[in-house]
Each structure stands twice: as C-alpha cells, then as structure tokens.
Amino acid sequence: MLSIGKLSAATGVKVPTIRYYEEVGLLPEAERSAGNQRLYRAEHQERLAFIRHSRELGFPLDDIRELLSLSDRLEISCAAADVIANRQLSAVKDRIARLQALQQELERMLTQCAKGTISDCKVIEVLGNHENCLHDHHREGCHLGYPAHDS
Amino acid sequence: MLSIGKLSAATGVKVPTIRYYEEVGLLPEAERSAGNQRLYRAEHQERLAFIRHSRELGFPLDDIRELLSLSDRLEISCAAADVIANRQLSAVKDRIARLQALQQELERMLTQCAKGTISDCKVIEVLGNHENCLHDHHREGCHLGYPAHDS
DNA sequence: GATAGGATCTCCAGCCACTAGAGGTTCAAG
DNA sequence: CTTGAACCTCTAGTGGCTGGAGATCCTATC
C-alpha cells in the first residue's frame, strides 16, 4: 500500500496531479487510511503509468479515458484503439507541418533583418504586414512561447 | 470610423477577442459612439493586424506587447526585437523536435499492432509500458489532440 | 415615426490540464 | 511527546480566448 507521495515518486506524476486525475475520474477513488489519507496498490500504479505515458505521447485526457476503458476489455478488437492512436498521429503530423511553416517564416524574418534600428527592422515590418509572408499560416493554436506545463 | 464588427471583418479577429485585447492592454481603449459603442480607425486596424500576425507566428501575448512597444520607437536598435524573435524560433524548433519524437513513437506503435484483440494490442501495451519506447519523451506539454482555438 | 432584428454592450462562466497557495490534520522518526 | 514532513480539502490562477445571458443601440423597412 503506497501513500500518494510514494506513488508520485514511483510514477513521476505530481501529487496534486494524481488527486486531479481522481477528481476527473481517470483514477478510481483511492482507499483511505484510518486518518483519511489515500492508499494505492500496484494496480493503481500501473494505471497511472499508463496515463502518464499516454500524456507524454500527447493524448488528451478524454482519449486516455477511452483507451483505459478499452484496455480493460481484453477480448474486444483493438480497432478502436488504433483509431484513437491514428487520430493522435494525424494531429501530431499536422502540428509539425504548421510549426515548420512558422519556423521558415521566423528564419526568413530574422535573416532579412539588417540589425539596424526599429524603423527599418524586417522583424517588425513583417509582423505588421502579412503580405511579406510565404504562407498563410492561419493560427497555430498552441502555446508555443512557453512550453506550458513542463516542469 | 469602424465599428467593432467591421474591424473584426477587416482583420479576421473575432469580436470578443478584440474586446479581450483591449481588456489586457494590447489595444488602447477605443473611442465610443454616443451610444457607448466602440469606434476604431486605421491605426487601430494596423495594430490589430500586427497582433494577429504575431499570434499566427505563435508569439505569446506578453511578447507581442513588447514587440508593439518596440515598434513605436523607430529610432532604437532592433536588437531587442531580434532577441524575442529568436527566442520564439528556438521554442518552435524545440517543439518540432519533440513532436517528431512523438510521431516516431506513435508510428512504431501502430505498425506493430497486429489488428487483433486488445489483449495482444501493441498500442495498449506500449502505452502501459514505457520500456518499449525509444525516447524518453518527458512531456510534450501542448494540447495536441484538439487544435485549440482554431475555428 | 414605429418596429423588427441584427449588432453591440457588460459581465460571468468555461475550456484544458494542471499548478499554487491557504489553513488544517495525520503520520513517522527521534 | 514533540517536531516537521507529508497529507487533507478547498479555492483561485494560468493562457488565450470562447460562449452565453440579458440589456441596449443602430439601421433599414414599412
């Protein structure tokens, strides 16, 4: 029987995140000690490892919920799991393509800059005027600047 | 003098988003008509186009705020703008690299799957067991599954 | 000049997947 | 028995919007 802290150490998932997963139904409600503290077993650890790994691969929690419920039913076809994974793969590919377009644009912008004053800076100019662009990048959609909830 | 709706149509930025940009100080407070409706001029349109394009290139709002304040000071060096753009470029490159690792992993997972039942599905198995992985992808951090605020 | 209906106003809640903090309780080591 | 780390619940905040409620305004038609 692991405390939440041990489970956290064992899986690399932060304590508040484990509680959050319980709250949103990804993990079953944990047993409690006499003093109301959560207690976990190996099966919870496995489930949490599954969740963690899926998150690392970028699956949203709703997909993980579905994958978990599939993984409990050993006899059914895994076609449904494939669909989810393929959807995720497409999303990743799509995102890579968009980001590569951005990368080109940013590089072009930066190489054109003559390192002078703002008034003739290509960076500022390009940002203000879409017509200087190769692509019509219509919104990337991701928090690119800050790697988000990376610790 | 444009109404907020016309400005929205002209720039492709949604009406509530324009109000949001005003609220967080990216756009100055708009003039108002007799009946308290926002009125905009060409200069606001330019500023909003700058914001929009910067967002399309993935800059976070805080960076855009800084770029905007730089763009007002024509005489200073554009080095500061270059720093911001380079930081953004690094972030984009980094994100591409992480996503490419994910793509590989997902593809490997999918090609290994024998299309049988869940009990011998590689997709489910790999998700549960990190040791089958090539990379130690430590959290992608982005909402990959749903393209976020794309419309 | 009345009216219909679209556009606008403000304010508040929600999205995703957490993260941080306050303020209190429990547990394990010494 | 005391300390202090780990745990508990609850609330609020992150980024960058988005959507809705309910009220007001503006414009076109009759």
mmCIF file of C-alpha atoms (C1' of nucleotides) in Angstrom:
data_model
loop_
_atom_site.group_PDB
_atom_site.id
_atom_site.type_symbol
_atom_site.label_atom_id
_atom_site.label_comp_id
_atom_site.label_asym_id
_atom_site.label_seq_id
_atom_site.Cartn_x
_atom_site.Cartn_y
_atom_site.Cartn_z
ATOM 1 C CA MET A 1 0.000 0.000 0.000
ATOM 2 C CA LEU A 2 1.562 3.218 -1.193
ATOM 3 C CA SER A 3 0.892 6.693 0.083
ATOM 4 C CA ILE A 4 0.192 9.307 -2.556
ATOM 5 C CA GLY A 5 3.720 10.624 -2.139
ATOM 6 C CA LYS A 6 5.290 7.229 -2.812
ATOM 7 C CA LEU A 7 3.022 6.718 -5.799
ATOM 8 C CA SER A 8 4.078 10.107 -7.077
ATOM 9 C CA ALA A 9 7.756 9.239 -6.680
ATOM 10 C CA ALA A 10 7.232 5.867 -8.313
ATOM 11 C CA THR A 11 5.453 7.202 -11.388
ATOM 12 C CA GLY A 12 6.812 10.711 -11.759
ATOM 13 C CA VAL A 13 3.320 12.192 -11.601
ATOM 14 C CA LYS A 14 2.988 15.061 -9.160
ATOM 15 C CA VAL A 15 0.832 14.663 -6.082
ATOM 16 C CA PRO A 16 -1.761 17.314 -6.982
ATOM 17 C CA THR A 17 -1.974 15.824 -10.462
ATOM 18 C CA ILE A 18 -2.819 12.414 -9.033
ATOM 19 C CA ARG A 19 -5.596 13.966 -6.979
ATOM 20 C CA TYR A 20 -6.753 15.788 -10.084
ATOM 21 C CA TYR A 21 -6.895 12.540 -12.055
ATOM 22 C CA GLU A 22 -9.029 11.024 -9.326
ATOM 23 C CA GLU A 23 -11.303 14.050 -9.367
ATOM 24 C CA VAL A 24 -11.917 13.815 -13.095
ATOM 25 C CA GLY A 25 -12.429 10.061 -12.961
ATOM 26 C CA LEU A 26 -9.267 8.793 -14.601
ATOM 27 C CA LEU A 27 -8.250 7.058 -11.430
ATOM 28 C CA PRO A 28 -10.794 5.303 -9.184
ATOM 29 C CA GLU A 29 -11.327 6.791 -5.763
ATOM 30 C CA ALA A 30 -8.499 5.593 -3.599
ATOM 31 C CA GLU A 31 -8.914 3.627 -0.419
ATOM 32 C CA ARG A 32 -8.212 5.625 2.700
ATOM 33 C CA SER A 33 -6.184 5.043 5.815
ATOM 34 C CA ALA A 34 -7.692 5.435 9.266
ATOM 35 C CA GLY A 35 -6.651 9.092 9.105
ATOM 36 C CA ASN A 36 -8.243 9.675 5.695
ATOM 37 C CA GLN A 37 -5.106 9.520 3.604
ATOM 38 C CA ARG A 38 -5.111 7.906 0.185
ATOM 39 C CA LEU A 39 -3.654 4.407 -0.229
ATOM 40 C CA TYR A 40 -2.710 2.798 -3.513
ATOM 41 C CA ARG A 41 -1.690 -0.613 -4.805
ATOM 42 C CA ALA A 42 0.249 -1.944 -7.760
ATOM 43 C CA GLU A 43 -2.812 -1.828 -9.997
ATOM 44 C CA HIS A 44 -3.223 1.866 -9.403
ATOM 45 C CA GLN A 45 0.423 2.387 -10.124
ATOM 46 C CA GLU A 46 0.044 0.602 -13.458
ATOM 47 C CA ARG A 47 -2.979 2.613 -14.376
ATOM 48 C CA LEU A 48 -1.223 5.825 -13.507
ATOM 49 C CA ALA A 49 1.843 4.821 -15.510
ATOM 50 C CA PHE A 50 -0.442 4.204 -18.469
ATOM 51 C CA ILE A 51 -1.951 7.642 -18.062
ATOM 52 C CA ARG A 52 1.404 9.276 -17.718
ATOM 53 C CA HIS A 53 2.842 7.638 -20.757
ATOM 54 C CA SER A 54 -0.193 8.487 -22.810
ATOM 55 C CA ARG A 55 0.084 12.101 -21.733
ATOM 56 C CA GLU A 56 3.736 12.100 -22.752
ATOM 57 C CA LEU A 57 2.600 10.986 -26.160
ATOM 58 C CA GLY A 58 0.243 13.931 -26.237
ATOM 59 C CA PHE A 59 -3.097 12.177 -25.854
ATOM 60 C CA PRO A 60 -5.778 14.379 -24.327
ATOM 61 C CA LEU A 61 -7.392 13.109 -21.146
ATOM 62 C CA ASP A 62 -10.625 12.187 -22.893
ATOM 63 C CA ASP A 63 -8.760 9.910 -25.260
ATOM 64 C CA ILE A 64 -6.894 8.384 -22.357
ATOM 65 C CA ARG A 65 -10.169 7.712 -20.606
ATOM 66 C CA GLU A 66 -11.311 5.826 -23.661
ATOM 67 C CA LEU A 67 -8.045 3.944 -24.075
ATOM 68 C CA LEU A 68 -8.205 2.907 -20.435
ATOM 69 C CA SER A 69 -11.685 1.553 -20.791
ATOM 70 C CA LEU A 70 -10.607 -0.343 -23.903
ATOM 71 C CA SER A 71 -7.600 -1.769 -22.114
ATOM 72 C CA ASP A 72 -9.891 -3.317 -19.534
ATOM 73 C CA ARG A 73 -11.726 -5.361 -22.135
ATOM 74 C CA LEU A 74 -9.124 -7.803 -23.340
ATOM 75 C CA GLU A 75 -11.381 -9.735 -25.667
ATOM 76 C CA ILE A 76 -12.605 -6.972 -27.976
ATOM 77 C CA SER A 77 -10.931 -5.841 -31.162
ATOM 78 C CA CYS A 78 -8.240 -3.240 -30.841
ATOM 79 C CA ALA A 79 -9.524 -1.337 -33.853
ATOM 80 C CA ALA A 80 -10.926 1.375 -31.636
ATOM 81 C CA ALA A 81 -7.545 1.890 -30.017
ATOM 82 C CA ASP A 82 -5.981 2.143 -33.432
ATOM 83 C CA VAL A 83 -8.442 4.805 -34.431
ATOM 84 C CA ILE A 84 -7.533 6.899 -31.434
ATOM 85 C CA ALA A 85 -3.821 6.451 -31.951
ATOM 86 C CA ASN A 86 -4.124 7.273 -35.639
ATOM 87 C CA ARG A 87 -6.088 10.386 -34.848
ATOM 88 C CA GLN A 88 -3.343 11.400 -32.488
ATOM 89 C CA LEU A 89 -0.699 10.671 -35.099
ATOM 90 C CA SER A 90 -2.501 12.886 -37.610
ATOM 91 C CA ALA A 91 -2.749 15.652 -35.076
ATOM 92 C CA VAL A 92 0.959 15.421 -34.411
ATOM 93 C CA LYS A 93 1.858 15.412 -38.095
ATOM 94 C CA ASP A 94 -0.400 18.337 -38.751
ATOM 95 C CA ARG A 95 1.124 20.272 -35.930
ATOM 96 C CA ILE A 96 4.635 19.544 -37.135
ATOM 97 C CA ALA A 97 3.754 20.836 -40.582
ATOM 98 C CA ARG A 98 2.340 24.053 -39.172
ATOM 99 C CA LEU A 99 5.327 24.564 -36.949
ATOM 100 C CA GLN A 100 7.727 24.007 -39.814
ATOM 101 C CA ALA A 101 5.977 26.729 -41.774
ATOM 102 C CA LEU A 102 6.347 29.026 -38.781
ATOM 103 C CA GLN A 103 9.976 28.139 -38.448
ATOM 104 C CA GLN A 104 10.627 29.091 -42.077
ATOM 105 C CA GLU A 105 8.818 32.353 -41.641
ATOM 106 C CA LEU A 106 10.697 33.239 -38.496
ATOM 107 C CA GLU A 107 14.031 32.355 -40.044
ATOM 108 C CA ARG A 108 13.326 34.395 -43.132
ATOM 109 C CA MET A 109 12.291 37.302 -40.977
ATOM 110 C CA LEU A 110 15.449 37.098 -38.935
ATOM 111 C CA THR A 111 17.902 36.697 -41.801
ATOM 112 C CA GLN A 112 16.405 39.709 -43.535
ATOM 113 C CA CYS A 113 16.956 41.887 -40.537
ATOM 114 C CA ALA A 114 19.888 44.236 -41.039
ATOM 115 C CA LYS A 115 20.436 44.705 -37.297
ATOM 116 C CA GLY A 116 19.802 48.407 -37.594
ATOM 117 C CA THR A 117 17.070 50.471 -35.994
ATOM 118 C CA ILE A 118 13.455 49.603 -35.498
ATOM 119 C CA SER A 119 12.426 51.849 -38.370
ATOM 120 C CA ASP A 120 13.972 49.520 -40.925
ATOM 121 C CA CYS A 121 13.717 46.294 -38.994
ATOM 122 C CA LYS A 122 12.300 43.479 -41.064
ATOM 123 C CA VAL A 123 11.096 41.651 -37.999
ATOM 124 C CA ILE A 124 8.784 44.439 -37.010
ATOM 125 C CA GLU A 125 7.800 45.121 -40.579
ATOM 126 C CA VAL A 126 6.932 41.551 -41.376
ATOM 127 C CA LEU A 127 4.867 41.218 -38.248
ATOM 128 C CA GLY A 128 2.848 44.230 -39.251
ATOM 129 C CA ASN A 129 2.316 43.163 -42.807
ATOM 130 C CA HIS A 130 1.156 39.732 -43.750
ATOM 131 C CA GLU A 131 1.829 40.293 -47.435
ATOM 132 C CA ASN A 132 5.526 39.709 -46.844
ATOM 133 C CA CYS A 133 4.710 36.159 -45.928
ATOM 134 C CA LEU A 134 5.123 32.940 -47.796
ATOM 135 C CA HIS A 135 2.436 31.037 -46.012
ATOM 136 C CA ASP A 136 -0.993 31.861 -44.915
ATOM 137 C CA HIS A 137 -0.471 30.316 -41.553
ATOM 138 C CA HIS A 138 -3.922 30.521 -40.109
ATOM 139 C CA ARG A 139 -3.298 30.334 -36.439
ATOM 140 C CA GLU A 140 -1.107 27.781 -34.853
ATOM 141 C CA GLY A 141 -3.272 27.316 -31.845
ATOM 142 C CA CYS A 142 -0.726 26.143 -29.358
ATOM 143 C CA HIS A 143 1.109 27.907 -26.584
ATOM 144 C CA LEU A 144 4.345 27.940 -28.443
ATOM 145 C CA GLY A 145 6.164 30.511 -26.459
ATOM 146 C CA TYR A 146 6.039 28.795 -23.141
ATOM 147 C CA PRO A 147 6.291 25.036 -23.035
ATOM 148 C CA ALA A 148 3.230 25.064 -20.865
ATOM 149 C CA HIS A 149 3.077 22.593 -18.012
ATOM 150 C CA ASP A 150 6.594 21.313 -18.404
ATOM 151 C CA SER A 151 8.314 21.453 -15.106
ATOM 152 C CA MET B 1 -14.501 55.081 -38.092
ATOM 153 C CA LEU B 2 -15.140 51.378 -37.916
ATOM 154 C CA SER B 3 -17.471 49.560 -35.584
ATOM 155 C CA ILE B 4 -16.022 46.563 -33.788
ATOM 156 C CA GLY B 5 -17.817 44.266 -36.208
ATOM 157 C CA LYS B 6 -16.261 45.954 -39.252
ATOM 158 C CA LEU B 7 -12.854 45.876 -37.623
ATOM 159 C CA SER B 8 -13.366 42.207 -36.934
ATOM 160 C CA ALA B 9 -14.288 41.531 -40.547
ATOM 161 C CA ALA B 10 -11.353 43.612 -41.782
ATOM 162 C CA THR B 11 -8.735 41.846 -39.675
ATOM 163 C CA GLY B 12 -10.156 38.379 -39.170
ATOM 164 C CA VAL B 13 -10.017 38.761 -35.405
ATOM 165 C CA LYS B 14 -13.227 37.833 -33.655
ATOM 166 C CA VAL B 15 -15.228 40.494 -31.872
ATOM 167 C CA PRO B 16 -14.840 39.083 -28.347
ATOM 168 C CA THR B 17 -11.130 38.677 -28.974
ATOM 169 C CA ILE B 18 -10.799 42.342 -29.852
ATOM 170 C CA ARG B 19 -12.532 43.262 -26.608
ATOM 171 C CA TYR B 20 -10.242 40.851 -24.810
ATOM 172 C CA TYR B 21 -7.162 42.508 -26.310
ATOM 173 C CA GLU B 22 -8.418 45.853 -25.106
ATOM 174 C CA GLU B 23 -9.033 44.431 -21.653
ATOM 175 C CA VAL B 24 -5.498 43.097 -21.339
ATOM 176 C CA GLY B 25 -3.981 46.289 -22.697
ATOM 177 C CA LEU B 26 -2.809 45.203 -26.127
ATOM 178 C CA LEU B 27 -5.178 47.626 -27.780
ATOM 179 C CA PRO B 28 -5.817 51.099 -26.338
ATOM 180 C CA GLU B 29 -9.288 51.796 -25.056
ATOM 181 C CA ALA B 30 -11.429 52.581 -28.040
ATOM 182 C CA GLU B 31 -13.333 55.778 -28.541
ATOM 183 C CA ARG B 32 -17.057 55.426 -28.080
ATOM 184 C CA SER B 33 -20.093 56.488 -30.041
ATOM 185 C CA ALA B 34 -22.920 58.427 -28.405
ATOM 186 C CA GLY B 35 -24.476 55.085 -27.560
ATOM 187 C CA ASN B 36 -21.292 53.675 -25.975
ATOM 188 C CA GLN B 37 -20.200 51.502 -28.883
ATOM 189 C CA ARG B 38 -16.532 51.156 -29.773
ATOM 190 C CA LEU B 39 -15.146 53.076 -32.742
ATOM 191 C CA TYR B 40 -11.847 52.365 -34.464
ATOM 192 C CA ARG B 41 -9.577 53.989 -37.032
ATOM 193 C CA ALA B 42 -6.929 52.824 -39.461
ATOM 194 C CA GLU B 43 -4.235 52.944 -36.791
ATOM 195 C CA HIS B 44 -6.134 50.523 -34.613
ATOM 196 C CA GLN B 45 -6.607 48.272 -37.568
ATOM 197 C CA GLU B 46 -2.874 48.238 -38.213
ATOM 198 C CA ARG B 47 -2.112 47.495 -34.611
ATOM 199 C CA LEU B 48 -4.615 44.680 -34.559
ATOM 200 C CA ALA B 49 -3.198 43.234 -37.779
ATOM 201 C CA PHE B 50 0.221 43.271 -36.150
ATOM 202 C CA ILE B 51 -1.143 41.412 -33.157
ATOM 203 C CA ARG B 52 -2.943 38.917 -35.295
ATOM 204 C CA HIS B 53 0.026 38.145 -37.424
ATOM 205 C CA SER B 54 2.260 37.785 -34.407
ATOM 206 C CA ARG B 55 -0.229 35.350 -32.884
ATOM 207 C CA GLU B 56 -0.248 33.374 -36.102
ATOM 208 C CA LEU B 57 3.504 33.078 -35.733
ATOM 209 C CA GLY B 58 2.945 31.756 -32.246
ATOM 210 C CA PHE B 59 4.184 34.677 -30.166
ATOM 211 C CA PRO B 60 2.616 34.797 -26.725
ATOM 212 C CA LEU B 61 0.726 37.958 -25.840
ATOM 213 C CA ASP B 62 3.437 39.183 -23.491
ATOM 214 C CA ASP B 63 5.985 39.065 -26.289
ATOM 215 C CA ILE B 64 3.586 40.850 -28.589
ATOM 216 C CA ARG B 65 3.132 43.561 -26.019
ATOM 217 C CA GLU B 66 6.875 44.060 -26.004
ATOM 218 C CA LEU B 67 7.172 43.969 -29.784
ATOM 219 C CA LEU B 68 4.429 46.553 -30.056
ATOM 220 C CA SER B 69 6.165 48.893 -27.684
ATOM 221 C CA LEU B 70 9.397 48.441 -29.619
ATOM 222 C CA SER B 71 7.654 49.144 -32.883
ATOM 223 C CA ASP B 72 6.598 52.533 -31.579
ATOM 224 C CA ARG B 73 10.187 53.634 -31.037
ATOM 225 C CA LEU B 74 11.572 53.873 -34.521
ATOM 226 C CA GLU B 75 14.959 55.216 -33.533
ATOM 227 C CA ILE B 76 16.156 52.475 -31.178
ATOM 228 C CA SER B 77 18.083 49.371 -32.155
ATOM 229 C CA CYS B 78 16.076 46.399 -33.232
ATOM 230 C CA ALA B 79 18.280 44.025 -31.270
ATOM 231 C CA ALA B 80 15.584 43.565 -28.655
ATOM 232 C CA ALA B 81 13.093 42.543 -31.328
ATOM 233 C CA ASP B 82 15.613 40.064 -32.671
ATOM 234 C CA VAL B 83 16.032 38.544 -29.248
ATOM 235 C CA ILE B 84 12.303 37.964 -28.953
ATOM 236 C CA ALA B 85 12.022 36.522 -32.430
ATOM 237 C CA ASN B 86 15.000 34.250 -31.857
ATOM 238 C CA ARG B 87 13.544 33.027 -28.625
ATOM 239 C CA GLN B 88 10.355 32.222 -30.468
ATOM 240 C CA LEU B 89 12.303 30.456 -33.190
ATOM 241 C CA SER B 90 14.050 28.286 -30.608
ATOM 242 C CA ALA B 91 10.759 27.445 -28.993
ATOM 243 C CA VAL B 92 9.337 26.413 -32.348
ATOM 244 C CA LYS B 93 12.360 24.278 -33.223
ATOM 245 C CA ASP B 94 12.283 22.633 -29.861
ATOM 246 C CA ARG B 95 8.641 21.844 -30.197
ATOM 247 C CA ILE B 96 9.143 20.384 -33.649
ATOM 248 C CA ALA B 97 11.857 18.092 -32.328
ATOM 249 C CA ARG B 98 9.644 16.844 -29.525
ATOM 250 C CA LEU B 99 6.750 16.284 -31.853
ATOM 251 C CA GLN B 100 8.905 14.359 -34.294
ATOM 252 C CA ALA B 101 9.923 12.022 -31.494
ATOM 253 C CA LEU B 102 6.263 11.521 -30.678
ATOM 254 C CA GLN B 103 5.448 10.888 -34.282
ATOM 255 C CA GLN B 104 8.062 8.141 -34.478
ATOM 256 C CA GLU B 105 6.772 6.553 -31.331
ATOM 257 C CA LEU B 106 3.191 6.611 -32.482
ATOM 258 C CA GLU B 107 4.096 5.205 -35.859
ATOM 259 C CA ARG B 108 6.119 2.425 -34.341
ATOM 260 C CA MET B 109 3.282 1.626 -32.006
ATOM 261 C CA LEU B 110 0.792 1.468 -34.849
ATOM 262 C CA THR B 111 2.877 -0.606 -37.246
ATOM 263 C CA GLN B 112 3.483 -3.166 -34.532
ATOM 264 C CA CYS B 113 -0.187 -3.630 -33.912
ATOM 265 C CA ALA B 114 -1.451 -6.891 -35.347
ATOM 266 C CA LYS B 115 -5.063 -5.686 -35.559
ATOM 267 C CA GLY B 116 -6.177 -8.425 -33.257
ATOM 268 C CA THR B 117 -7.778 -8.129 -29.861
ATOM 269 C CA ILE B 118 -6.939 -5.745 -27.082
ATOM 270 C CA SER B 119 -5.128 -8.455 -25.179
ATOM 271 C CA ASP B 120 -2.302 -8.518 -27.702
ATOM 272 C CA CYS B 121 -2.574 -4.972 -28.965
ATOM 273 C CA LYS B 122 0.757 -3.231 -29.103
ATOM 274 C CA VAL B 123 -0.863 0.155 -28.846
ATOM 275 C CA ILE B 124 -2.324 -0.581 -25.461
ATOM 276 C CA GLU B 125 0.753 -2.437 -24.359
ATOM 277 C CA VAL B 126 3.164 0.308 -25.313
ATOM 278 C CA LEU B 127 1.073 2.905 -23.590
ATOM 279 C CA GLY B 128 1.213 0.912 -20.411
ATOM 280 C CA ASN B 129 4.896 0.218 -20.535
ATOM 281 C CA HIS B 130 7.423 2.899 -21.150
ATOM 282 C CA GLU B 131 10.258 0.421 -21.579
ATOM 283 C CA ASN B 132 9.072 -0.344 -25.095
ATOM 284 C CA CYS B 133 9.951 3.204 -26.045
ATOM 285 C CA LEU B 134 12.832 4.628 -27.960
ATOM 286 C CA HIS B 135 12.710 8.068 -26.478
ATOM 287 C CA ASP B 136 12.267 9.337 -23.043
ATOM 288 C CA HIS B 137 9.817 11.938 -24.163
ATOM 289 C CA HIS B 138 9.297 13.885 -21.000
ATOM 290 C CA ARG B 139 6.023 15.566 -21.568
ATOM 291 C CA GLU B 140 5.108 17.377 -24.692
ATOM 292 C CA GLY B 141 3.086 19.991 -22.959
ATOM 293 C CA CYS B 142 0.782 21.060 -25.728
ATOM 294 C CA HIS B 143 -2.877 20.346 -26.398
ATOM 295 C CA LEU B 144 -2.178 18.107 -29.302
ATOM 296 C CA GLY B 145 -5.448 16.347 -29.523
ATOM 297 C CA TYR B 146 -7.622 19.314 -30.104
ATOM 298 C CA PRO B 147 -6.283 22.077 -32.293
ATOM 299 C CA ALA B 148 -7.342 24.505 -29.621
ATOM 300 C CA HIS B 149 -8.765 27.844 -30.671
ATOM 301 C CA ASP B 150 -8.703 27.201 -34.372
ATOM 302 C CA SER B 151 -12.071 27.874 -35.792
ATOM 303 C "C1'" DG C 1 -42.477 57.514 -36.573
ATOM 304 C "C1'" DA C 2 -42.926 52.724 -35.239
ATOM 305 C "C1'" DT C 3 -40.862 48.351 -35.395
ATOM 306 C "C1'" DA C 4 -38.018 44.438 -36.288
ATOM 307 C "C1'" DG C 5 -33.864 42.293 -35.958
ATOM 308 C "C1'" DG C 6 -29.058 42.478 -36.118
ATOM 309 C "C1'" DA C 7 -25.057 44.370 -33.809
ATOM 310 C "C1'" DT C 8 -23.325 45.899 -29.797
ATOM 311 C "C1'" DC C 9 -22.776 46.412 -24.661
ATOM 312 C "C1'" DT C 10 -21.230 44.302 -19.881
ATOM 313 C "C1'" DC C 11 -20.400 40.590 -17.011
ATOM 314 C "C1'" DC C 12 -19.575 35.967 -15.847
ATOM 315 C "C1'" DA C 13 -18.510 31.068 -16.634
ATOM 316 C "C1'" DG C 14 -15.983 27.645 -19.112
ATOM 317 C "C1'" DC C 15 -12.178 25.357 -21.838
ATOM 318 C "C1'" DC C 16 -7.584 22.148 -20.957
ATOM 319 C "C1'" DA C 17 -4.600 20.108 -17.756
ATOM 320 C "C1'" DC C 18 -2.902 21.245 -14.408
ATOM 321 C "C1'" DT C 19 -0.382 24.406 -10.515
ATOM 322 C "C1'" DA C 20 -0.078 27.109 -6.319
ATOM 323 C "C1'" DG C 21 -1.488 28.519 -2.005
ATOM 324 C "C1'" DA C 22 -4.063 28.782 2.481
ATOM 325 C "C1'" DG C 23 -5.129 26.652 6.507
ATOM 326 C "C1'" DG C 24 -5.782 22.489 8.857
ATOM 327 C "C1'" DT C 25 -4.750 17.284 10.083
ATOM 328 C "C1'" DT C 26 -2.024 12.985 10.272
ATOM 329 C "C1'" DC C 27 1.911 10.251 10.487
ATOM 330 C "C1'" DA C 28 6.669 8.525 11.296
ATOM 331 C "C1'" DA C 29 11.163 9.404 13.252
ATOM 332 C "C1'" DG C 30 13.803 10.591 17.152
ATOM 333 C "C1'" DC D 1 5.927 13.510 23.234
ATOM 334 C "C1'" DT D 2 7.458 16.573 20.017
ATOM 335 C "C1'" DT D 3 8.741 18.024 15.690
ATOM 336 C "C1'" DG D 4 8.191 18.626 10.955
ATOM 337 C "C1'" DA D 5 7.250 16.481 6.654
ATOM 338 C "C1'" DA D 6 3.554 14.726 4.285
ATOM 339 C "C1'" DC D 7 -1.065 14.684 3.807
ATOM 340 C "C1'" DC D 8 -6.027 16.662 3.596
ATOM 341 C "C1'" DT D 9 -9.734 19.976 1.325
ATOM 342 C "C1'" DC D 10 -10.837 23.989 -0.936
ATOM 343 C "C1'" DT D 11 -10.238 27.864 -3.886
ATOM 344 C "C1'" DA D 12 -8.100 30.534 -7.393
ATOM 345 C "C1'" DG D 13 -4.972 31.190 -11.189
ATOM 346 C "C1'" DT D 14 -2.544 30.001 -15.739
ATOM 347 C "C1'" DG D 15 -3.030 31.360 -21.414
ATOM 348 C "C1'" DG D 16 -5.849 32.928 -24.763
ATOM 349 C "C1'" DC D 17 -9.591 33.081 -25.740
ATOM 350 C "C1'" DT D 18 -14.974 31.419 -26.371
ATOM 351 C "C1'" DG D 19 -19.802 31.347 -25.382
ATOM 352 C "C1'" DG D 20 -23.933 32.760 -23.173
ATOM 353 C "C1'" DA D 21 -27.356 35.817 -20.673
ATOM 354 C "C1'" DG D 22 -29.720 39.791 -20.643
ATOM 355 C "C1'" DA D 23 -29.794 44.577 -21.811
ATOM 356 C "C1'" DT D 24 -29.071 48.364 -25.078
ATOM 357 C "C1'" DC D 25 -28.210 50.511 -29.583
ATOM 358 C "C1'" DC D 26 -28.434 51.256 -34.559
ATOM 359 C "C1'" DT D 27 -30.271 50.851 -39.068
ATOM 360 C "C1'" DA D 28 -33.448 49.516 -42.587
ATOM 361 C "C1'" DT D 29 -38.036 48.966 -43.890
ATOM 362 C "C1'" DC D 30 -42.947 49.999 -43.679
#
